[in-house]
Tab-separated table of C-alpha atoms in Angstrom:
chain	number	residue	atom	x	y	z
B	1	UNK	CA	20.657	50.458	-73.200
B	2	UNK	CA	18.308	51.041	-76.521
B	3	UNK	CA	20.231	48.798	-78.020
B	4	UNK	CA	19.664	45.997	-75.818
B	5	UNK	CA	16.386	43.949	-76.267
B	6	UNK	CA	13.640	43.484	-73.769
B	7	UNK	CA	14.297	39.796	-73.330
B	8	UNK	CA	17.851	40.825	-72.896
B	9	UNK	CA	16.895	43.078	-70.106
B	10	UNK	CA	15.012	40.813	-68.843
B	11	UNK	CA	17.836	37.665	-68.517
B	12	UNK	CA	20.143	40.429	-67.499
B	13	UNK	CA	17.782	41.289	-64.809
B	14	UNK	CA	17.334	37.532	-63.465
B	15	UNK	CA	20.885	37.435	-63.246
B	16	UNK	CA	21.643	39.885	-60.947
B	17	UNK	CA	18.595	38.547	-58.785
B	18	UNK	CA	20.888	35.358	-58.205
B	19	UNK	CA	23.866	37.201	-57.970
B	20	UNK	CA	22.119	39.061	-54.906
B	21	UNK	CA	21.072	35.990	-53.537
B	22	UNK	CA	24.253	34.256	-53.629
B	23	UNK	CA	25.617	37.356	-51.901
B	24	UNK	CA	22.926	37.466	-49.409
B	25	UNK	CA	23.206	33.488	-48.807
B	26	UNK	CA	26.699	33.446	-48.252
B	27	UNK	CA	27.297	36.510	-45.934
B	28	UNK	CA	24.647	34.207	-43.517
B	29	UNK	CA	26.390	30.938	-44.386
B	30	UNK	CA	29.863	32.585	-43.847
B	31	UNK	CA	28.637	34.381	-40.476
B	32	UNK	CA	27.282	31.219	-38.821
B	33	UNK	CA	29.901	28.701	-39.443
B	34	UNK	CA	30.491	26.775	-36.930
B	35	UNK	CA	33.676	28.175	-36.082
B	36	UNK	CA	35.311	24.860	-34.293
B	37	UNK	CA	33.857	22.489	-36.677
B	38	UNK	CA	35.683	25.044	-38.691
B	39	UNK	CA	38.737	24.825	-37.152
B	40	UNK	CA	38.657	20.977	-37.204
B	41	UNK	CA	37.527	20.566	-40.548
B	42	UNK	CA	40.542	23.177	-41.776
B	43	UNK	CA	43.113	21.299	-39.639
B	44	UNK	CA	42.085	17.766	-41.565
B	45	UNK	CA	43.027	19.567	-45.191
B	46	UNK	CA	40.136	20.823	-45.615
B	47	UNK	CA	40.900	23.189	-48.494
B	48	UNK	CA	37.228	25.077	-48.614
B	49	UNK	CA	37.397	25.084	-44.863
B	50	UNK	CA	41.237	26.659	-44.327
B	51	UNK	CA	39.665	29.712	-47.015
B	52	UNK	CA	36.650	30.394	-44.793
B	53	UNK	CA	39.199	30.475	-42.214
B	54	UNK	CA	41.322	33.158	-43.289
B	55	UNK	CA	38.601	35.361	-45.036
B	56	UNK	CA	36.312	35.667	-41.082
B	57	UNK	CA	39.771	36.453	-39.497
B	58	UNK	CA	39.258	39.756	-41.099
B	59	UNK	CA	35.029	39.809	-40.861
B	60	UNK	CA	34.920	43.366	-41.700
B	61	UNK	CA	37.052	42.930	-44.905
B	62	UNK	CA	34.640	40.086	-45.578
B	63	UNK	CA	31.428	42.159	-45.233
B	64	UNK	CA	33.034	44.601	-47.130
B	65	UNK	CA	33.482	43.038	-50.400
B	66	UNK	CA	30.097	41.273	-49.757
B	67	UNK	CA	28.038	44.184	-49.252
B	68	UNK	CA	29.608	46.051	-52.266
B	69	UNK	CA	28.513	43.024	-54.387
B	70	UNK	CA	25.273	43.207	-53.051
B	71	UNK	CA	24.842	46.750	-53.055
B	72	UNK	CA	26.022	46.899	-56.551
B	73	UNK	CA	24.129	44.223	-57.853
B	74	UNK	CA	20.691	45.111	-56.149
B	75	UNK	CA	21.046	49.265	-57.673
B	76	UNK	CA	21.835	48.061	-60.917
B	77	UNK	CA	18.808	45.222	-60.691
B	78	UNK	CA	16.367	48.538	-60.323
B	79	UNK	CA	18.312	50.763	-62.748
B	80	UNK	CA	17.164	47.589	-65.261
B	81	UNK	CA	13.570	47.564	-63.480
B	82	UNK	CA	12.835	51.092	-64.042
B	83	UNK	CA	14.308	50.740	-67.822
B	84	UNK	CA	11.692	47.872	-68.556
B	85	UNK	CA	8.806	49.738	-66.834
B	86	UNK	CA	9.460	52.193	-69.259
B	87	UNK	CA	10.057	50.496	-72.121
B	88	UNK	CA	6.327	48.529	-71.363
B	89	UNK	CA	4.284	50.560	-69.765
B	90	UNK	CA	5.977	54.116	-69.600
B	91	UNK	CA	6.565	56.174	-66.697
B	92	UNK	CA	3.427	55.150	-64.807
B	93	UNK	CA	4.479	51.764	-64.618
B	94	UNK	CA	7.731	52.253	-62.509
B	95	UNK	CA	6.046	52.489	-59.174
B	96	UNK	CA	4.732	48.904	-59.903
B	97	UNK	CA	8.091	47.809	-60.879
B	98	UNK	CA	10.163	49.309	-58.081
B	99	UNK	CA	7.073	47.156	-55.796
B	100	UNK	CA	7.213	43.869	-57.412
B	101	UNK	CA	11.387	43.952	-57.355
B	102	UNK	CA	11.116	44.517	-53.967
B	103	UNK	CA	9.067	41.927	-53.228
B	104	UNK	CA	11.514	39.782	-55.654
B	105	UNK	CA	14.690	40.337	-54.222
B	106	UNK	CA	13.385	40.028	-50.542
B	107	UNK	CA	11.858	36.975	-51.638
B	108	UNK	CA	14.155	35.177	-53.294
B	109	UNK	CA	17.269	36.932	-52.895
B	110	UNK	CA	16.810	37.414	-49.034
B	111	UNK	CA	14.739	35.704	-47.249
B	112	UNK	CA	14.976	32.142	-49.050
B	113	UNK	CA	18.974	32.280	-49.507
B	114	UNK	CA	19.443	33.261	-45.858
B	115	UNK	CA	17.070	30.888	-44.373
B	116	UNK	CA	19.204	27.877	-46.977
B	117	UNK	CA	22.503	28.979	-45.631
B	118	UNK	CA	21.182	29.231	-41.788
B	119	UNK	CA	20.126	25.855	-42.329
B	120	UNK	CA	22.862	24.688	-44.211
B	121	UNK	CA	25.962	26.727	-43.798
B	122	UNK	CA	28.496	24.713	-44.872
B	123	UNK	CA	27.099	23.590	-48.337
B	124	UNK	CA	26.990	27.608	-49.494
B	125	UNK	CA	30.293	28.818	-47.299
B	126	UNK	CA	32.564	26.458	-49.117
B	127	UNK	CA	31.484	27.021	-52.526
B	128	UNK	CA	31.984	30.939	-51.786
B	129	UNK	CA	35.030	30.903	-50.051
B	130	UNK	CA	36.546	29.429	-53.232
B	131	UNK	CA	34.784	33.024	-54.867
B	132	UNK	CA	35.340	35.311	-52.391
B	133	UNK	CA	39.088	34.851	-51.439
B	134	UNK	CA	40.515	35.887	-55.480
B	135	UNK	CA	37.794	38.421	-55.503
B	136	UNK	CA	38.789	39.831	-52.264
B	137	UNK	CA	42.613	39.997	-53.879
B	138	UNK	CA	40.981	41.749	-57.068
B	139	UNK	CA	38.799	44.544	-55.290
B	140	UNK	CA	40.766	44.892	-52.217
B	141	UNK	CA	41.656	48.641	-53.056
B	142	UNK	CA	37.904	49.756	-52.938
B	143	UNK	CA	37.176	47.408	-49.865
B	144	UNK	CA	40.142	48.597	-47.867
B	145	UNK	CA	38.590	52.414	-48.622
B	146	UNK	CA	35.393	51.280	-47.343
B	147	UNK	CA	36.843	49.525	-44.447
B	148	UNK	CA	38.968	52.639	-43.343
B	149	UNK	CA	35.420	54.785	-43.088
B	150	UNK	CA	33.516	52.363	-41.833
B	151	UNK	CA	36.794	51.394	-39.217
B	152	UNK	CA	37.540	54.954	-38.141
B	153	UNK	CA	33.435	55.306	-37.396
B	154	UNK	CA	33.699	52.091	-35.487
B	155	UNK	CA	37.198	53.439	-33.315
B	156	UNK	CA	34.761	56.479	-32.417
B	157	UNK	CA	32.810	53.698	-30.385
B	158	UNK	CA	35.798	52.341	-29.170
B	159	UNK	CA	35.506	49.097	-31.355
B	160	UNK	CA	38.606	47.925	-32.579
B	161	UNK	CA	37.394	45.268	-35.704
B	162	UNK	CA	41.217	44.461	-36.469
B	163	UNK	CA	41.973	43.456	-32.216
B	164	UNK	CA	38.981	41.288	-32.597
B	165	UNK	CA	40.450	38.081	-31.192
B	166	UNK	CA	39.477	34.003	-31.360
B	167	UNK	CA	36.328	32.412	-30.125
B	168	UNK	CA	36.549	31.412	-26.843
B	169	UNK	CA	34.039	29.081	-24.758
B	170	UNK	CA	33.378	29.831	-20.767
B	171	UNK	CA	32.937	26.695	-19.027
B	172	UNK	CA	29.400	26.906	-18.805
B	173	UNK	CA	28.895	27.730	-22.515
B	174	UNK	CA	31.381	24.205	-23.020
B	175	UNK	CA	28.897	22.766	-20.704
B	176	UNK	CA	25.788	23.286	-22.767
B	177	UNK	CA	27.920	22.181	-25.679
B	178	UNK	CA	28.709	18.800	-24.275
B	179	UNK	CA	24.758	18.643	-23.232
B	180	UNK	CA	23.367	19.119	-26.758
B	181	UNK	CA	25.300	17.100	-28.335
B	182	UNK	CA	23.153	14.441	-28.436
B	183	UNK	CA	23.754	11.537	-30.742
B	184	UNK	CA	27.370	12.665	-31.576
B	185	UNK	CA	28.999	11.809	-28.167
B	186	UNK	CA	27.827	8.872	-26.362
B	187	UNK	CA	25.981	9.466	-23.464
B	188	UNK	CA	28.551	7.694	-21.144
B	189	UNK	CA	30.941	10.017	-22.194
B	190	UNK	CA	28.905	13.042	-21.989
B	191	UNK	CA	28.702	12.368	-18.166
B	192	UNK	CA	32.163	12.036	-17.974
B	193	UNK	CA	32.793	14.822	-20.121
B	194	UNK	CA	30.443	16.870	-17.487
B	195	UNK	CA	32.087	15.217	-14.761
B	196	UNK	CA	35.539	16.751	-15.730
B	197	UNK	CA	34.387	20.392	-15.784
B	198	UNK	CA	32.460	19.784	-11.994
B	199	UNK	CA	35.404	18.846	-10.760
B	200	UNK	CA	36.026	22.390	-9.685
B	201	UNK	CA	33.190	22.851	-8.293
B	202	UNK	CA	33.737	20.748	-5.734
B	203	UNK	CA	36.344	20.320	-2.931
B	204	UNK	CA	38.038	16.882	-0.812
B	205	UNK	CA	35.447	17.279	1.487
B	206	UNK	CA	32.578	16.503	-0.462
B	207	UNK	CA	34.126	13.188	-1.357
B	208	UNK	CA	35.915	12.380	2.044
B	209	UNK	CA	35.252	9.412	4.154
B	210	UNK	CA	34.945	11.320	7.548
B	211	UNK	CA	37.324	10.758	10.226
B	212	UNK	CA	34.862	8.613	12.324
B	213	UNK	CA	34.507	6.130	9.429
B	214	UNK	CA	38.332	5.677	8.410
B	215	UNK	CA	39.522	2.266	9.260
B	216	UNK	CA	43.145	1.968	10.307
B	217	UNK	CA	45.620	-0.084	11.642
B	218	UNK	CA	46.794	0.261	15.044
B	219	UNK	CA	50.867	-0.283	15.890
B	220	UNK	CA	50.330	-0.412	19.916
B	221	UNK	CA	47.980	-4.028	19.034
B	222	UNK	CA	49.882	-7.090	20.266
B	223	UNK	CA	51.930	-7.955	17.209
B	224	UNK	CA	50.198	-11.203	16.410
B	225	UNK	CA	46.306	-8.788	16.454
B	226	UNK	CA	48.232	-6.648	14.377
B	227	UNK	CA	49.401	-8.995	11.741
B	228	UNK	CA	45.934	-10.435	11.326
B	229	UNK	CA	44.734	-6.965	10.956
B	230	UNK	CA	47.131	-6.189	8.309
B	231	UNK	CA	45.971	-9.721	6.644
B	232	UNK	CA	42.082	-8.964	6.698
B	233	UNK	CA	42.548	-5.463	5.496
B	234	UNK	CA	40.378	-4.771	2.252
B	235	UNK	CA	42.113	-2.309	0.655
B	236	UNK	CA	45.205	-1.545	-1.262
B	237	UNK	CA	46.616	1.126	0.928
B	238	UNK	CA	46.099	1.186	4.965
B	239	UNK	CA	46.381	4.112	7.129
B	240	UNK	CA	48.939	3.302	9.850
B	241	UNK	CA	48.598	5.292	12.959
B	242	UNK	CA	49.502	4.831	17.130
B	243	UNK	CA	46.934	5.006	19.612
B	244	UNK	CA	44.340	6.658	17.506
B	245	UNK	CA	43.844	8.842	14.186
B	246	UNK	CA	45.289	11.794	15.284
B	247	UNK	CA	49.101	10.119	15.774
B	248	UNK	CA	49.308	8.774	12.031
B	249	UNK	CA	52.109	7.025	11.162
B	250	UNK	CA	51.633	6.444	7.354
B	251	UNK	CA	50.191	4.530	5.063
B	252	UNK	CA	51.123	0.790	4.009
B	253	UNK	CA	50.856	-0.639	0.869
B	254	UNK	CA	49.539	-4.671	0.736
B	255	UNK	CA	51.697	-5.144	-2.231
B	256	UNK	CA	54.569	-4.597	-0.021
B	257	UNK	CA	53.617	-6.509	2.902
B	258	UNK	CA	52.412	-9.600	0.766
B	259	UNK	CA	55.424	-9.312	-0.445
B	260	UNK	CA	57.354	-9.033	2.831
B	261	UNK	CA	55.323	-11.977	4.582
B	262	UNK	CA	55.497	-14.470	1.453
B	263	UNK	CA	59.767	-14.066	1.561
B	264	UNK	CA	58.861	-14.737	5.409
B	265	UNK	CA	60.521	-11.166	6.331
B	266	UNK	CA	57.854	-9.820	8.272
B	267	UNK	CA	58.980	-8.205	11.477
B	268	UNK	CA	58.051	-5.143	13.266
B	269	UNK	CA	61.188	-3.471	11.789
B	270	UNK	CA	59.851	-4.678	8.527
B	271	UNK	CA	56.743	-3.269	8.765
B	272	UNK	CA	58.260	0.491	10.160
B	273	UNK	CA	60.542	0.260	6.842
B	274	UNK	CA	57.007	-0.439	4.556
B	275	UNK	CA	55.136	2.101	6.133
B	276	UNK	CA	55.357	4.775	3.671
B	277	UNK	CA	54.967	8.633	4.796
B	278	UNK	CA	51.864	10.150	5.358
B	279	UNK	CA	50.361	12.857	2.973
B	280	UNK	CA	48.259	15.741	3.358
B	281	UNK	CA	45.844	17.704	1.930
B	282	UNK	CA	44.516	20.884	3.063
B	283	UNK	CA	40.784	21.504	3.440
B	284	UNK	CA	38.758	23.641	0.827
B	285	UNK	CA	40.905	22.410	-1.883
B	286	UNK	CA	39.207	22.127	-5.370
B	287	UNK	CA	38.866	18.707	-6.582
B	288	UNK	CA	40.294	19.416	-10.102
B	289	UNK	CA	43.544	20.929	-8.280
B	290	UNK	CA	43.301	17.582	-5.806
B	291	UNK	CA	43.860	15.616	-9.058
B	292	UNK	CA	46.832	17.119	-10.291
B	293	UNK	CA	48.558	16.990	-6.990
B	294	UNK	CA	48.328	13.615	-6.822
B	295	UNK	CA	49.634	13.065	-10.027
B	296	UNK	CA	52.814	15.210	-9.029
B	297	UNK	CA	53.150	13.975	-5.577
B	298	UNK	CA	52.575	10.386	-7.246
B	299	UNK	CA	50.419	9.275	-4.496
B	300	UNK	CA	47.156	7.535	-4.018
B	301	UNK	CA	45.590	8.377	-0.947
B	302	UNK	CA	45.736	11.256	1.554
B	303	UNK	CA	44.562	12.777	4.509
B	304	UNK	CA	42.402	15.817	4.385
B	305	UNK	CA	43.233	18.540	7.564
B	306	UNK	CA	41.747	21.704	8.897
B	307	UNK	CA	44.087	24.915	9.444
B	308	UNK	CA	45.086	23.311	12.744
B	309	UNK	CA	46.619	20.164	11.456
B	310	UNK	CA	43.763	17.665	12.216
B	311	UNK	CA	42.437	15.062	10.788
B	312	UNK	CA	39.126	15.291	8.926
B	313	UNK	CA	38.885	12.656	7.221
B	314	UNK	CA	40.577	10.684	4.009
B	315	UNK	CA	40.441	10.842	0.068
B	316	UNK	CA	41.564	8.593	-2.380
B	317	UNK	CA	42.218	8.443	-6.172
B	318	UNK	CA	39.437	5.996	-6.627
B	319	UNK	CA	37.073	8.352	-5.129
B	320	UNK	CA	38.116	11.464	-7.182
B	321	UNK	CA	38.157	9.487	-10.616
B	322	UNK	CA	34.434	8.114	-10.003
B	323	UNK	CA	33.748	11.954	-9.727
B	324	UNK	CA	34.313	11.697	-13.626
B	325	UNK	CA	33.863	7.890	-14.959
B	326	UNK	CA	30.942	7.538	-12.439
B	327	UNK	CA	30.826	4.841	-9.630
B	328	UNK	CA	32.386	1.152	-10.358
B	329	UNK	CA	29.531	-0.856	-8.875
B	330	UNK	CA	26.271	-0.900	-10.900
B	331	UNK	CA	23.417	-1.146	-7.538
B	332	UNK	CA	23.384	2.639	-6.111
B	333	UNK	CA	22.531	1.152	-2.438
B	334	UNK	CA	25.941	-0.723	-3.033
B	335	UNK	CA	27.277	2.515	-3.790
B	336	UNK	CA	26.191	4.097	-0.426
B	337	UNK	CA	26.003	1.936	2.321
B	338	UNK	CA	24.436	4.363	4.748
B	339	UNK	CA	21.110	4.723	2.390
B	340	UNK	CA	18.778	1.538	3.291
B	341	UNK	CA	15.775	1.294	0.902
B	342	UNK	CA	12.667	0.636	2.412
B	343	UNK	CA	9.276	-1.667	1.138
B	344	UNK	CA	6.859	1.885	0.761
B	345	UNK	CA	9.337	3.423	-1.048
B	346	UNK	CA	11.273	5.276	1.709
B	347	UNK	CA	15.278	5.316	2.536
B	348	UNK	CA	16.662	4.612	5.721
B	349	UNK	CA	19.725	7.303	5.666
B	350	UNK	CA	22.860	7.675	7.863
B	351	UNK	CA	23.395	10.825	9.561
B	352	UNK	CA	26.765	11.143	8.276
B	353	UNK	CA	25.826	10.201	4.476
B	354	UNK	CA	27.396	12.587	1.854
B	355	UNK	CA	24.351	14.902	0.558
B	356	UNK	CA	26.325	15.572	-2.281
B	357	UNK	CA	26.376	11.459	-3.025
B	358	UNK	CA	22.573	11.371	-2.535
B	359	UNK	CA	21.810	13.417	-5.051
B	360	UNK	CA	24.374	12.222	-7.588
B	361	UNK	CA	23.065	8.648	-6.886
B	362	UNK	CA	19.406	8.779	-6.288
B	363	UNK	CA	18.651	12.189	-8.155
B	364	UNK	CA	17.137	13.508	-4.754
B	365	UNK	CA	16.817	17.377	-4.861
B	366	UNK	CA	18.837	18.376	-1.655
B	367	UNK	CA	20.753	21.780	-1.309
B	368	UNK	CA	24.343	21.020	-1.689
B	369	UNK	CA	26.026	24.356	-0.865
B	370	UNK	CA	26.113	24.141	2.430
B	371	UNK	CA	26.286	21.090	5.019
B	372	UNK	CA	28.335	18.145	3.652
B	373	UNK	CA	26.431	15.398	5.289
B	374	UNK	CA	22.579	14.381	5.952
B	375	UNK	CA	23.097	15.239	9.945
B	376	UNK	CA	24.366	18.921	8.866
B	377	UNK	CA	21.599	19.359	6.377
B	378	UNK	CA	18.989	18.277	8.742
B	379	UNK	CA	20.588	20.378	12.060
B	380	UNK	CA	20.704	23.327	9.960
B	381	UNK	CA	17.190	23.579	9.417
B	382	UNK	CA	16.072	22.665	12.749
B	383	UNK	CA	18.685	24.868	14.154
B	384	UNK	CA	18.772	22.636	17.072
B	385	UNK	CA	19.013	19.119	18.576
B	386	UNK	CA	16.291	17.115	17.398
B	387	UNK	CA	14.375	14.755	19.717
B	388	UNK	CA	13.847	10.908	17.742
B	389	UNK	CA	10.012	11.429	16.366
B	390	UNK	CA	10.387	14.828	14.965
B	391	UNK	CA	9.811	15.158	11.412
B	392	UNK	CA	10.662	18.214	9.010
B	393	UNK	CA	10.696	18.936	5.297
B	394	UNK	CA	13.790	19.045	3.253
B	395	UNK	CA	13.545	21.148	0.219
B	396	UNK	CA	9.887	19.758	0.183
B	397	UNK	CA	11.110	15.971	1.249
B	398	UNK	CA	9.110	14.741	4.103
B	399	UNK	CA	12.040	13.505	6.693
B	400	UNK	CA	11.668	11.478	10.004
B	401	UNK	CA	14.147	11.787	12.736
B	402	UNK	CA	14.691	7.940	13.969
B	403	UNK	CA	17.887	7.977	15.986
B	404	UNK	CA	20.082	10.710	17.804
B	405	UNK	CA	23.010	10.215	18.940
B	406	UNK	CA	24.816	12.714	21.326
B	407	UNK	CA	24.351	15.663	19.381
B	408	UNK	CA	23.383	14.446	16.162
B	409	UNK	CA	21.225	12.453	13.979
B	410	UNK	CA	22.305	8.637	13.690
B	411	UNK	CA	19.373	7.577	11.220
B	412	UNK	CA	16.510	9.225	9.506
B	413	UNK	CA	13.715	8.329	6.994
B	414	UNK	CA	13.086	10.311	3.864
B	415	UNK	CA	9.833	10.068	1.682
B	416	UNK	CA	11.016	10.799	-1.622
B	417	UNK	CA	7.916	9.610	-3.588
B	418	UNK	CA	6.010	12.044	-1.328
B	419	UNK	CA	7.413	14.891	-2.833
B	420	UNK	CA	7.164	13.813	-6.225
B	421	UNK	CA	3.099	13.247	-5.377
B	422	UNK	CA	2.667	16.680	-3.399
């Protein structure tokens, strides 16, 4: 070392300061890749990207070589210190050296680097993949003798580095993903996005149209009531049934019996051969399964039943997919017909309107485990009949009982501004 100058020293010095930030910078940079973006990025030829890849499916080989660099760098960085404190100022100046390295290297090859690469990851990780993956090859000897110490102290915990296995996301942790995305997915298609992983969360009875609201057609009508039932009929599919709900027949399709009626075939053994059979769908079951079992079964539409075989009431396709791509009509008091708005800001609301529609459509904070429909909701906290008059609060909503009917509510009034006031 005498025969090295001071401003030698001094360069050599500076040196290792960067090397011990680059070392410092990358480890962060490496560490807090974004390990899909990652994946993605890798996958497209991304040659920097496939490196990173390989070298963090092995972190502690990774941390290995980086920490001997760093190590290495930063001892022989003070080895040079205490040489120039010497050289200028003799032995009473290395205490002030040792201090103002420190305060160097956790300056500028710490803090600075690691806050660059946390902010910027991929701009240092790439460059030092390209660095890090020959000089892994190079040292691996002296990193795989670190690694077995450091491995064996690890096993003593019962960590297992080399079983470490591949990112995974819960739902919920996808869910906050889709949620911050922000600019980067479309807001449309966040919902939708959001709308595919609620699917499980709810079951065919949340999205049913009850049993006392399906419309149907009615074989024991005269036959000419029954064709002009079968021509007014507004949807695509009709439930066919024989005396009432609970002796269904099947389902028709229009298709068919426009098609039937135009070739001027329509007869009452026509119609039995169109009717196609019914299917069933058992109560409780999760929408997301619901959606898959019509895609196997090919079907459409279906009845929902309880464990004894009866009716409950009747799902469609249409009504699962709006679960995800949102409702087709643009007006939300198109979208429920049994909400009525009102000139002070209140909402007349059916007894049997979904509470689960209500607040996906007007953003009304009602609990949703629980009853399925506005009557439930509102029995359950009066825990009895209510007489028309009586008025309650609803998770702070005032509500006013307007109509009864047998034993339950036919219309009430909800004050949603006054909650938002109180």
């Amino acid at each position: 070392m005498d025969d090295i100058s001071t401003g030698g020293l001094f360069g050599t010095l500076l040196l290792l300061i960067i090397l011990s930030a680059f070392f410092s910078g990358s480890e962060t940079a490496l560490m807090t890749l974004n390990r899909y973006r990652l994946k993605h990025l890798a996958e497209e030829g991304n040659r920097a990207a496939s490196l990173a890849q390989r070298l963090l499916e092995r972190p502690d080989r990774l941390i290995g070589l980086i920490l001997l660099g760093n190590n290495f760098v930063n001892i022989l960085a003070s080895s040079l210190a205490t040489i120039l404190a010497m050289r200028l100022g003799g032995e009473g100046a290395i205490p002030l050296a040792a201090g103002i390295l420190t305060l160097v290297i956790l300056i500028f090859s710490e803090v600075a680097p690691k806050t660059l690469a946390a902010l910027h990851p991929e701009k240092l990780a790439f460059p030092a993949a390209w660095v890090y993956t020959p000089l892994l090859k190079v040292s691996y000897p002296l990193v795989a003798l670190v690694n077995f110490f450091a491995n064996s102290l690890l096993r003593l915990l019962r960590v297992y580095p080399e079983a470490s296995g591949r990112d995974t996301l819960s739902k919920e942790e996808l869910r906050t993903i889709v949620n911050e995305a922000g600019a980067l997915i479309p807001h449309k298609h966040q919902k939708m996005l959001l709308g595919i992983l609620d699917l499980e969360k709810a079951t065919v009875e949340d999205i049913m149209i009850p049993r006392q609201e399906i419309d149907g057609i009615d074989l024991n009508e005269p036959w000419d009531e029954l064709v002009q039932d079968l021509l007014e009929m507004p949807y695509t599919q009709a439930l066919v049934y024989r005396g009432s709900i609970d002796n269904v027949v099947g389902f028709i399709h229009a298709r068919h019996l426009m098609q039937a009626l135009m070739a001027g075939e329509l007869t009452p053994e026509k119609l039995e051969s169109l009717i196609q059979e019914p299917y069933y769908i058992p109560e409780g079951t999760p929408l997301n399964t619901q959606l898959l079992n019509f895609q196997k079964a090919k079907r459409r539409v279906g009845l929902v039943v309880d464990e004894y075989g009866d009716v409950l009431g009747l799902v469609t396709m249409s009504d699962l997919l709006e679960q995800i791509v949102g409702e087709f009509t643009s007006d939300p008091t198109d979208r429920i017909s049994d909400v009525t708005p009102q000139e002070d800001g209140s909402y007349l609301v059916s007894g049997s309107a979904s509470v689960r529609e209500l607040v996906k459509t007007f953003g009304w904070d009602l609990p949703t485990e629980g009853p399925r429909t506005f009557n439930g909701l509102i029995l359950e906290q009066l825990e009895s009949i209510p007489e028309p008059g009586t008025s309650l609060l609803i998770n702070g909503y005032p509500v006013e009982i307007l109509q009864t009917q047998g034993n339950a509510v036919k219309t009430a009034r909800i004050h949603p501004e006054a909650r938002r006031k109180a």
